[in-house]
CSV table of C-alpha atoms in Angstrom, one decimal:
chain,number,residue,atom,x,y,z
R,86,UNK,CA,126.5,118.9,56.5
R,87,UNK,CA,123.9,120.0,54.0
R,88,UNK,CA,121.1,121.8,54.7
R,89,UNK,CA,118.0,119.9,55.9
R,90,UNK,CA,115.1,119.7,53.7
R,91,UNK,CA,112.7,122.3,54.6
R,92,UNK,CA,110.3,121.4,51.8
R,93,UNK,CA,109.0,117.9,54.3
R,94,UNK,CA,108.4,120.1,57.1
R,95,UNK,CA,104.6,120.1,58.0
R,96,UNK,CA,102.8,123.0,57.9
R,97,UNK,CA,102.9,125.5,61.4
R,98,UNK,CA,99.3,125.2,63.3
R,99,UNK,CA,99.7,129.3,64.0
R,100,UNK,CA,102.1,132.0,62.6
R,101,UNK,CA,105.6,131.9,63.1
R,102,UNK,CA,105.3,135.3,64.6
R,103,UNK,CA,103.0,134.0,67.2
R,104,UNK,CA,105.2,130.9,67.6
R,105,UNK,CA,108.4,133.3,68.5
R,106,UNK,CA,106.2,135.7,70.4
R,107,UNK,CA,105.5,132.7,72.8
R,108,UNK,CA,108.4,131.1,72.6
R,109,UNK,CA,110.8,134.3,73.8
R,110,UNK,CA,107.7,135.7,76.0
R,111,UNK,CA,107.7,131.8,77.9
R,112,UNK,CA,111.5,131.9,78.4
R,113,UNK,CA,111.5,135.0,80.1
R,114,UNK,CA,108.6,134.3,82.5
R,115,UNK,CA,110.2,130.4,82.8
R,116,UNK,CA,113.7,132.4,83.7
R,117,UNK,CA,112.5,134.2,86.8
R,118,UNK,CA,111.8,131.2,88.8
R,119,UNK,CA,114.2,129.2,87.2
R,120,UNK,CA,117.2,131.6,88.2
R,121,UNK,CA,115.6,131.7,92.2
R,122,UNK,CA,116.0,128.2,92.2
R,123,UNK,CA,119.3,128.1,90.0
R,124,UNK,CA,121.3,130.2,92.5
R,125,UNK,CA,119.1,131.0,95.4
R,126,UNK,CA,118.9,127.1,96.6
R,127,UNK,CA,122.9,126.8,96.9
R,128,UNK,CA,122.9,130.4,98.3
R,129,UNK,CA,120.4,129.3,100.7
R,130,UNK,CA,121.1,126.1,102.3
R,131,UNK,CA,125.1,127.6,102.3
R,132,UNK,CA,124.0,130.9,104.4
R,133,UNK,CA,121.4,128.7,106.5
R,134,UNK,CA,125.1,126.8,107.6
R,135,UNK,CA,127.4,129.5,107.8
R,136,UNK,CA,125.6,133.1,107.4
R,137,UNK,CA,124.4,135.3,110.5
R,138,UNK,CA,120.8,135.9,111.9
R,139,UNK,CA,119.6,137.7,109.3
R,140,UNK,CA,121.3,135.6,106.1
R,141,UNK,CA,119.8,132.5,107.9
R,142,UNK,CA,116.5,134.4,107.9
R,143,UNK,CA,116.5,135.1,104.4
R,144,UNK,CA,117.6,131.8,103.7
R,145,UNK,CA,114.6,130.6,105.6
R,146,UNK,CA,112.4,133.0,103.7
R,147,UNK,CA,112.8,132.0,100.1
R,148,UNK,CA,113.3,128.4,101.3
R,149,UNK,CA,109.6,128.6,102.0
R,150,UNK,CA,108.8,130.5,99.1
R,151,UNK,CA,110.6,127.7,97.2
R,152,UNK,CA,108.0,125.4,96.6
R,153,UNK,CA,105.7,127.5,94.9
R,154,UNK,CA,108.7,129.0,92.7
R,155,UNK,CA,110.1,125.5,91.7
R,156,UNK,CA,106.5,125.0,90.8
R,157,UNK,CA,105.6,128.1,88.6
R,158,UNK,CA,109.2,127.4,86.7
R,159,UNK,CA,108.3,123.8,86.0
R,160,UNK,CA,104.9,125.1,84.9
R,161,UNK,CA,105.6,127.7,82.6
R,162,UNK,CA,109.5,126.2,81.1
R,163,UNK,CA,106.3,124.3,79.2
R,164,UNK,CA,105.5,127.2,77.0
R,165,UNK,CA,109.1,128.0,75.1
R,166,UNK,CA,109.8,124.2,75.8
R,167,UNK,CA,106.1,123.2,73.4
R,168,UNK,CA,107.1,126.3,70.8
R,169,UNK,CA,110.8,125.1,70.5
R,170,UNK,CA,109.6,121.6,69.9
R,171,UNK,CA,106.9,123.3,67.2
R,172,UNK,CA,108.9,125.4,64.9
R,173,UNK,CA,112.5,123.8,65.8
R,174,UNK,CA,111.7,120.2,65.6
R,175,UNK,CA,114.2,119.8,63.0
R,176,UNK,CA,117.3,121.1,64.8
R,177,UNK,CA,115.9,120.4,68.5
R,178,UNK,CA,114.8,116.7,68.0
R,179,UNK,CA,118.3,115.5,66.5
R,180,UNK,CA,120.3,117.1,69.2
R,181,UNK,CA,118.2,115.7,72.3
R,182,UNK,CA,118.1,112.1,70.7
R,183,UNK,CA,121.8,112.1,70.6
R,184,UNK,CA,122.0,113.3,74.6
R,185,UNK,CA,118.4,111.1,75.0
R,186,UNK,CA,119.4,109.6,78.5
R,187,UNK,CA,120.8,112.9,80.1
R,188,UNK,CA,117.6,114.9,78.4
R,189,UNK,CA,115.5,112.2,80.3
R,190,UNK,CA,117.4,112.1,83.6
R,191,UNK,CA,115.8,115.6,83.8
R,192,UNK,CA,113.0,114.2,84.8
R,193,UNK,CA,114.5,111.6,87.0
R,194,UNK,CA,116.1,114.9,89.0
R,195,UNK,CA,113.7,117.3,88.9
R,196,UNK,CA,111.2,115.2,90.9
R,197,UNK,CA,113.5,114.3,93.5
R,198,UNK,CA,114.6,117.9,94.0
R,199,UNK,CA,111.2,119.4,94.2
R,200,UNK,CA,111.1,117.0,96.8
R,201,UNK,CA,113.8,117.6,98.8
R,202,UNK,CA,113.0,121.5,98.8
R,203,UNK,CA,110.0,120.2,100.7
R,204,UNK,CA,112.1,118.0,102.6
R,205,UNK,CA,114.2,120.8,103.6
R,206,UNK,CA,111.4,123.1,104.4
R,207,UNK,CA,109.9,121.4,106.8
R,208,UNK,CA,112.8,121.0,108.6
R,209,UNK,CA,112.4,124.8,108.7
R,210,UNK,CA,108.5,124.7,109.7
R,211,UNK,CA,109.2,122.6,112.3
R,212,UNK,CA,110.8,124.7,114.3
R,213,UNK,CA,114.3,124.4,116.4
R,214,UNK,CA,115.8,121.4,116.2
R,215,UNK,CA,114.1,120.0,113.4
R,216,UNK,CA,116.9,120.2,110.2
R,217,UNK,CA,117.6,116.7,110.9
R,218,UNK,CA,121.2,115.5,109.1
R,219,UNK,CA,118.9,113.7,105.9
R,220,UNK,CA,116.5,117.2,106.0
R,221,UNK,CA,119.7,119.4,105.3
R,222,UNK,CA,120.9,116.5,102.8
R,223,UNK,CA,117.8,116.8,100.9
R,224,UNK,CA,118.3,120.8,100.6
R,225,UNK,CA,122.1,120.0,99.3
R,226,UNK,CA,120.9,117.3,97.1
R,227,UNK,CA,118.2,119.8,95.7
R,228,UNK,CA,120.6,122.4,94.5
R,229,UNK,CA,123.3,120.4,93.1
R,230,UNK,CA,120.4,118.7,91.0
R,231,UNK,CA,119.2,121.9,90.2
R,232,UNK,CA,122.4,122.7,88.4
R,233,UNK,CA,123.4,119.7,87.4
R,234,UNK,CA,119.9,120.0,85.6
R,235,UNK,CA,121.0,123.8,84.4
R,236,UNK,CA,124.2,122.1,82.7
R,237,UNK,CA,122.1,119.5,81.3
R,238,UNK,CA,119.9,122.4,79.3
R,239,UNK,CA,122.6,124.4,78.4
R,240,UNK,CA,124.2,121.0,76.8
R,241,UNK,CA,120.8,120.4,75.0
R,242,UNK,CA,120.3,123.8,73.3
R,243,UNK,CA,123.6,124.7,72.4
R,244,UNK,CA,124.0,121.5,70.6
R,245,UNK,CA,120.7,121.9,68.8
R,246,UNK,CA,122.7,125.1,67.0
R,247,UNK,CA,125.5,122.7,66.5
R,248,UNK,CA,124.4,120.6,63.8
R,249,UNK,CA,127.7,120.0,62.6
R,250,UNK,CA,128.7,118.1,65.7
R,251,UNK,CA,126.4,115.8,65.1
R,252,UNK,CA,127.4,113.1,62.7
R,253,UNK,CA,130.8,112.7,64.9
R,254,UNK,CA,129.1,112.3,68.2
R,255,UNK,CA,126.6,110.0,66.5
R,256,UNK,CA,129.6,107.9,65.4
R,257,UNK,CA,130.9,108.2,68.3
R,258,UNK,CA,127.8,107.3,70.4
R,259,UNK,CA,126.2,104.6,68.2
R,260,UNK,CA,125.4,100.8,67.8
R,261,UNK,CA,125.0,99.6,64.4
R,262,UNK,CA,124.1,102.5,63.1
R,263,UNK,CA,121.3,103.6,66.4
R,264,UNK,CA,122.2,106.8,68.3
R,265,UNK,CA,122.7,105.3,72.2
R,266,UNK,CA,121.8,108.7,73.7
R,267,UNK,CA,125.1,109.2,75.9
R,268,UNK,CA,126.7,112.3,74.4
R,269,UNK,CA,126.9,115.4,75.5
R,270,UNK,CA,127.9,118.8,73.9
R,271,UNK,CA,131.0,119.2,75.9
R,272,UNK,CA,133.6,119.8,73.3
R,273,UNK,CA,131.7,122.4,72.0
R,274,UNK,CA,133.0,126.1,73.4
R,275,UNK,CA,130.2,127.7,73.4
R,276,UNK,CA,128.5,125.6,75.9
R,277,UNK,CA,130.9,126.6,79.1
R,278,UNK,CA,130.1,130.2,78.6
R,279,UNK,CA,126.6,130.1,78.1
R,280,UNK,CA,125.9,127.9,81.3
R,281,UNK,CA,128.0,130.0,83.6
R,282,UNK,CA,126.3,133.1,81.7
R,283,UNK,CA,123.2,131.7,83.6
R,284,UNK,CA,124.6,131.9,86.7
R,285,UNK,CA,125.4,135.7,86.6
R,286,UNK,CA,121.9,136.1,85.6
R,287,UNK,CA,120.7,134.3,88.2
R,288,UNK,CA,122.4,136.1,90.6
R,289,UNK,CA,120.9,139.3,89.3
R,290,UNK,CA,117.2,137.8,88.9
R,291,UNK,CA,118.3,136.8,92.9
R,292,UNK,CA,119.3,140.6,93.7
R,293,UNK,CA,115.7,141.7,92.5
R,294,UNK,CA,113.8,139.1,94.2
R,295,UNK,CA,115.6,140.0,98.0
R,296,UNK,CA,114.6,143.4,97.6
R,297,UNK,CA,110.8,143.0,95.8
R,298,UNK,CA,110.6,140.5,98.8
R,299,UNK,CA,112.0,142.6,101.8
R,300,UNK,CA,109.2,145.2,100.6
R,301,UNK,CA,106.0,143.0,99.6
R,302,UNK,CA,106.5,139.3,101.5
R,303,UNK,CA,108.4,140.5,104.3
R,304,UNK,CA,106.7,143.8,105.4
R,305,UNK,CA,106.3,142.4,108.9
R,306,UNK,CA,110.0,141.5,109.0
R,307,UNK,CA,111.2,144.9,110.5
R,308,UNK,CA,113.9,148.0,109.8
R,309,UNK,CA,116.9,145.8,110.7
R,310,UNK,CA,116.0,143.0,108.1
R,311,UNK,CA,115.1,145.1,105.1
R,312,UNK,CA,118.3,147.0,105.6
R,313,UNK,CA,120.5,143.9,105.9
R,314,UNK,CA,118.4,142.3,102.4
R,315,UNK,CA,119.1,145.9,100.9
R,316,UNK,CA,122.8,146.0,101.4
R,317,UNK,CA,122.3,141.3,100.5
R,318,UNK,CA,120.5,142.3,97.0
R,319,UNK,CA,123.6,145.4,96.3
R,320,UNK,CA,126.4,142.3,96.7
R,321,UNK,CA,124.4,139.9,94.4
R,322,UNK,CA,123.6,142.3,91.8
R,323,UNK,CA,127.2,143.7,91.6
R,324,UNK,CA,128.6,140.0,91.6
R,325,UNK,CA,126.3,139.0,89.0
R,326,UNK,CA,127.0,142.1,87.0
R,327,UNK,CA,131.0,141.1,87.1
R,328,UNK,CA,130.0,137.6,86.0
R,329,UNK,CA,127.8,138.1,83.7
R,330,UNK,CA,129.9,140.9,81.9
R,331,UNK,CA,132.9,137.9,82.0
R,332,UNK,CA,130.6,135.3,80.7
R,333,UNK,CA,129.1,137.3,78.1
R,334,UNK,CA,132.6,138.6,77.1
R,335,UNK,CA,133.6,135.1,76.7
R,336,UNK,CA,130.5,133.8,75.1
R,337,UNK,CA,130.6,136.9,72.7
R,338,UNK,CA,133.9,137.3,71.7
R,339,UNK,CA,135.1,133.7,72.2
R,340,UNK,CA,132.4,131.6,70.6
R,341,UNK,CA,130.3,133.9,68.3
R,342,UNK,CA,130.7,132.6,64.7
R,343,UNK,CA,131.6,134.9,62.1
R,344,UNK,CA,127.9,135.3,60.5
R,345,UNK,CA,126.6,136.1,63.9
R,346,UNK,CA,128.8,138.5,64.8
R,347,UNK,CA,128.5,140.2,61.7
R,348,UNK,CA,124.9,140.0,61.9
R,349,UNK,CA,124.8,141.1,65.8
R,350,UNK,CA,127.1,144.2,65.3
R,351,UNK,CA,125.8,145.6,62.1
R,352,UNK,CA,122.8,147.8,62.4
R,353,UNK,CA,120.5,147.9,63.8
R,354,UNK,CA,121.1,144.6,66.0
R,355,UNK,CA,124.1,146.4,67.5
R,356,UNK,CA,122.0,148.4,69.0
R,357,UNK,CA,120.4,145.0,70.9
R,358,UNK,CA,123.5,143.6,71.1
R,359,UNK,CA,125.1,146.6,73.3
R,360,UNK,CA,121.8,147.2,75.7
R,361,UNK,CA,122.5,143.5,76.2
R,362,UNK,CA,125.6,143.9,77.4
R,363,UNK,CA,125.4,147.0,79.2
R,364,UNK,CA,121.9,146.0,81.1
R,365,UNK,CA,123.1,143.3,83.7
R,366,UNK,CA,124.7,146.5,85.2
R,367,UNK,CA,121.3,148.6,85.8
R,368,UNK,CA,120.3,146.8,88.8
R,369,UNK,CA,123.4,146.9,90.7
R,370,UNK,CA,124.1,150.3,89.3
R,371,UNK,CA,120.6,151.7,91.1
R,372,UNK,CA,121.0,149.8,94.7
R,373,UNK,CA,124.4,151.0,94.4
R,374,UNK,CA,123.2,155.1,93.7
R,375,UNK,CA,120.2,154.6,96.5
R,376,UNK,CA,122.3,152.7,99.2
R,377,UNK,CA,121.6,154.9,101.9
R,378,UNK,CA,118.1,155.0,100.9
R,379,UNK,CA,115.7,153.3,102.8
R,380,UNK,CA,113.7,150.2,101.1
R,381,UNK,CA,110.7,151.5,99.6
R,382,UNK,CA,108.4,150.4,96.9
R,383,UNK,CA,109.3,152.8,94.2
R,384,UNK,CA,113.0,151.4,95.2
R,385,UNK,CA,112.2,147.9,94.7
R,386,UNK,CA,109.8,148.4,91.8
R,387,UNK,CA,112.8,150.3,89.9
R,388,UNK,CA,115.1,147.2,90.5
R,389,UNK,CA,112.7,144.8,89.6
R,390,UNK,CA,111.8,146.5,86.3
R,391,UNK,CA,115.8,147.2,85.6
R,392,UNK,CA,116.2,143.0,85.9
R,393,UNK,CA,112.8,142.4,84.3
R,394,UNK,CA,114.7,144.2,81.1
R,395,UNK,CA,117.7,142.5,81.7
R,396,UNK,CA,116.1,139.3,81.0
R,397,UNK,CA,113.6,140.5,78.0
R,398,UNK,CA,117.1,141.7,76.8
R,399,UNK,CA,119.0,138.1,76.4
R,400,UNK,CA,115.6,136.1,75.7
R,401,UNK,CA,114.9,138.5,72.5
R,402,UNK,CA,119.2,138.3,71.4
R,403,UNK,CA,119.6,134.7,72.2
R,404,UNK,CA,116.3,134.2,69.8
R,405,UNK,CA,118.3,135.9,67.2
R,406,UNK,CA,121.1,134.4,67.3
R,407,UNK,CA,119.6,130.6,67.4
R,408,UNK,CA,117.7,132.1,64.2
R,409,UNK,CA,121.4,133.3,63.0
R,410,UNK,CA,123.0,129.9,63.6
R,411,UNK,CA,120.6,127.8,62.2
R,412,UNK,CA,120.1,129.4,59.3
R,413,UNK,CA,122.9,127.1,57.5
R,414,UNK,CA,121.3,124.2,58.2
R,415,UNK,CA,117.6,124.8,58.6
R,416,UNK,CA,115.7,128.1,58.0
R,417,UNK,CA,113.1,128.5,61.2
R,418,UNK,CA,110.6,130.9,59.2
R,419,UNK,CA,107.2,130.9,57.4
R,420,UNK,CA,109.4,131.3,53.5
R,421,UNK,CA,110.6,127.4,54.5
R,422,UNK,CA,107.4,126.3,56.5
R,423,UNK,CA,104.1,126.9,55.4
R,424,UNK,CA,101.2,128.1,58.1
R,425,UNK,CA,98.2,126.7,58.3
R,426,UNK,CA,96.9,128.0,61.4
R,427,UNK,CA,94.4,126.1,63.5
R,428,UNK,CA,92.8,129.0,65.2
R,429,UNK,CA,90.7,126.9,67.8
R,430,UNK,CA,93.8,125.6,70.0
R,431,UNK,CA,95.6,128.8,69.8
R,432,UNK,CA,92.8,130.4,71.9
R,433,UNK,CA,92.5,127.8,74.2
R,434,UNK,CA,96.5,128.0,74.6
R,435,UNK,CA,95.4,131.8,75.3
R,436,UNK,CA,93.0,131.2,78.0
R,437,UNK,CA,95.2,128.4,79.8
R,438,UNK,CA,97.7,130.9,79.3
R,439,UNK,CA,96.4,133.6,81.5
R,440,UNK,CA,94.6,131.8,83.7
R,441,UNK,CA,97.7,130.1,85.1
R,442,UNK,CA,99.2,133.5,85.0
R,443,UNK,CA,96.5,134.5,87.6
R,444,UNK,CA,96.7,131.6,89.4
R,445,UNK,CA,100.5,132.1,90.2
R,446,UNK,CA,99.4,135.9,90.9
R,447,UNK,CA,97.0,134.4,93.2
R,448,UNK,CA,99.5,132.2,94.9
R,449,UNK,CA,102.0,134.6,95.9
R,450,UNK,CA,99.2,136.7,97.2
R,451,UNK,CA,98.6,134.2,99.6
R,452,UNK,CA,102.2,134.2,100.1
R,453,UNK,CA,102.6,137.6,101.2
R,454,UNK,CA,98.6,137.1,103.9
R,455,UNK,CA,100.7,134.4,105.0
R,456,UNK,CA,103.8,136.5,106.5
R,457,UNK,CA,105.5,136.0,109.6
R,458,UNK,CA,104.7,137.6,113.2
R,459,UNK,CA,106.0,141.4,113.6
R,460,UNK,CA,109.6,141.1,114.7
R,461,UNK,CA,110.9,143.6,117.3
R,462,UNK,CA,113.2,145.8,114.8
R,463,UNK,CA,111.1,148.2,114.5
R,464,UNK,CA,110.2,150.3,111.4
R,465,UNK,CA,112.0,150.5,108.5
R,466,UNK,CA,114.8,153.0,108.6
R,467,UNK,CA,117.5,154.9,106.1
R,468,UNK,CA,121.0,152.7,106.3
R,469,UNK,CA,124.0,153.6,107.9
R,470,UNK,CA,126.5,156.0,105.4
């Protein structure tokens, strides 16, 4: 396929260094929810089935956190979602015409599943007896949706870096000449790696958020519940470790083109390339050292911090490489689009920006006033060698 023509792109309203700023900077902040809801749903309405007093408790716990997670990630997937659309309209816009009706069923899903976490909730709020059959169907409905929707994403940006899939799927998926909107990206091999890759990540991001919780949220919960979450958070940051060192492996190694792997391991991006990999290992690595610790603030503060980098890690290399594997086909940068910054919407961007920053801050605050009754565990204590 040749190369599009750069020269009939319109001019970007800000810099492209602001534009990729955003755009990785919104990922990373849309990722945190995104991976409580990814994995923690399933995870939760499983152990709130089959897992003890205290997994049913924490699957209680972030079920009634979930609402205001679902709706931070909803709100701030906007942000890379508006700068992708700005700078990448070229690659991105081709790709999600060609999958239109699974890019819009999005929409159809998400709604429903924000839904049914509240569904599912107040089953929860309710007290005893109150997961009716349909309450507990609406919390399995939510998290299949919310990976079918995961799939649906992965499908959508690895085929906007695989432009030269797209005249076969268009003549495959085409009347008289009109794209009918019904392909996916499935033959492609990177997208199978990348999509489970999530999962690891999500477990990790999962890991962070039991132990950040069982400190800050749940400081009324008692010694027996922060130790079970602390020994919870070591067995979902090690699995997400192993599965996102698999993943990655396979994503690396088995799907990389030539020029991006050439690119990613000379220097100095091999160094990137290798804290990548290495990172998912830091949280895990940490609960693991401090096991017979007892929770504390530095503790979870560390762990946090450790995941916080593991995600800053694959938002700033997976920017790279789209950059990388574009570059064929369409050169995302100021040499091939002019800038012609319109100063005035860029601040009010800013303002919006922060403020619904603070307002999530705000949220969760209320989150943790909100916290349950003191339970009769007791203080906090070291666990068990």
């Amino acid at each position: 396929m040749p190369p599009l023509d750069a020269t009939q792109l319109p001019a970007l309203p800000a810099p492209f260094w602001f534009i990729q700023f955003f755009k990785v900077l919104g990922f990373l902040l849309h990722m945190v929810p995104m991976n409580l809801w990814y994995v923690g749903v399933p995870l939760a309405v499983t152990l709130y089935v089959f897992g003890g007093e205290r997994a049913r408790r924490w699957s209680e716990r972030l079920m009634v956190q979930m609402p205001i997670i679902v709706a931070a990630g909803i709100n701030l997937g906007i942000v890379p979602l508006l700068f992708l659309q700005l700078a990448y309209a070229k690659a991105f816009y081709p790709a999600t015409i060609l999958m239109a009706w699974f890019w819009l069923a999005v929409i159809g899903m998400l709604i429903p599943a924000y839904y049914g976490v509240y569904i599912y909730v107040s089953g929860m709020r309710d007290g005893a007896g109150s997961m009716t059959v349909w309450r507990r169907a609406a919390g399995w409905c939510s998290a299949v949706m919310f990976l079918v929707i995961g799939f649906i994403f992965a499908n959508a940006m690895s085929l906007t870096t695989n432009a030269a899939a797209w005249p076969d799927l268009l003549d495959r998926h085409s009347v008289a000449g009109a794209a009918t909107g019904t392909a996916l990206n499935v033959a492609d091999p990177s997208l199978w790696p990348r999509w489970l890759l999530m999962l690891g990540l999500a477990l990790l991001t999962t890991a962070a958020w039991t132990v950040l919780d069982a400190v800050w949220l749940a400081g009324k919960e008692g010694g027996a519940y922060q130790r079970w979450a602390q020994s919870w958070a070591l067995r979902l940051a090690l699995a997400g470790a192993v599965w996102s060192t698999v993943t990655g492996a396979w994503y690396l190694f088995g799907t990389w083109r030539p020029t991006v792997f050439k690119e990613m391991f000379a220097f100095p991006a091999v160094i990137l390339t290798v804290l990548t990999a290495v990172s998912c290992w830091g949280p895990g690595a940490l609960l693991w050292a401090t096991r017979r610790k007892a929770l504390n603030w530095t503790l979870a503060g560390s762990v946090v911090g450790l995941q916080a980098g593991v995600l800053a890690l694959n938002a700033i290399s997976r920017q790279i490489v789209q950059n990388i594997e574009l570059r064929d086909v369409f050169q995302p940068s100021v040499a091939a689009q002019p800038t012609a910054p319109d100063w005035g919407p860029m601040a009010l961007f800013l303002i919006v920006f922060l403020a619904g920053v603070g307002v999530l801050i705000w949220l969760f605050a209320q989150l943790a006033k909100a916290g349950p009754e003191p339970s009769l565990d007791g203080p906090a204590e070291p666990p068990a060698a």
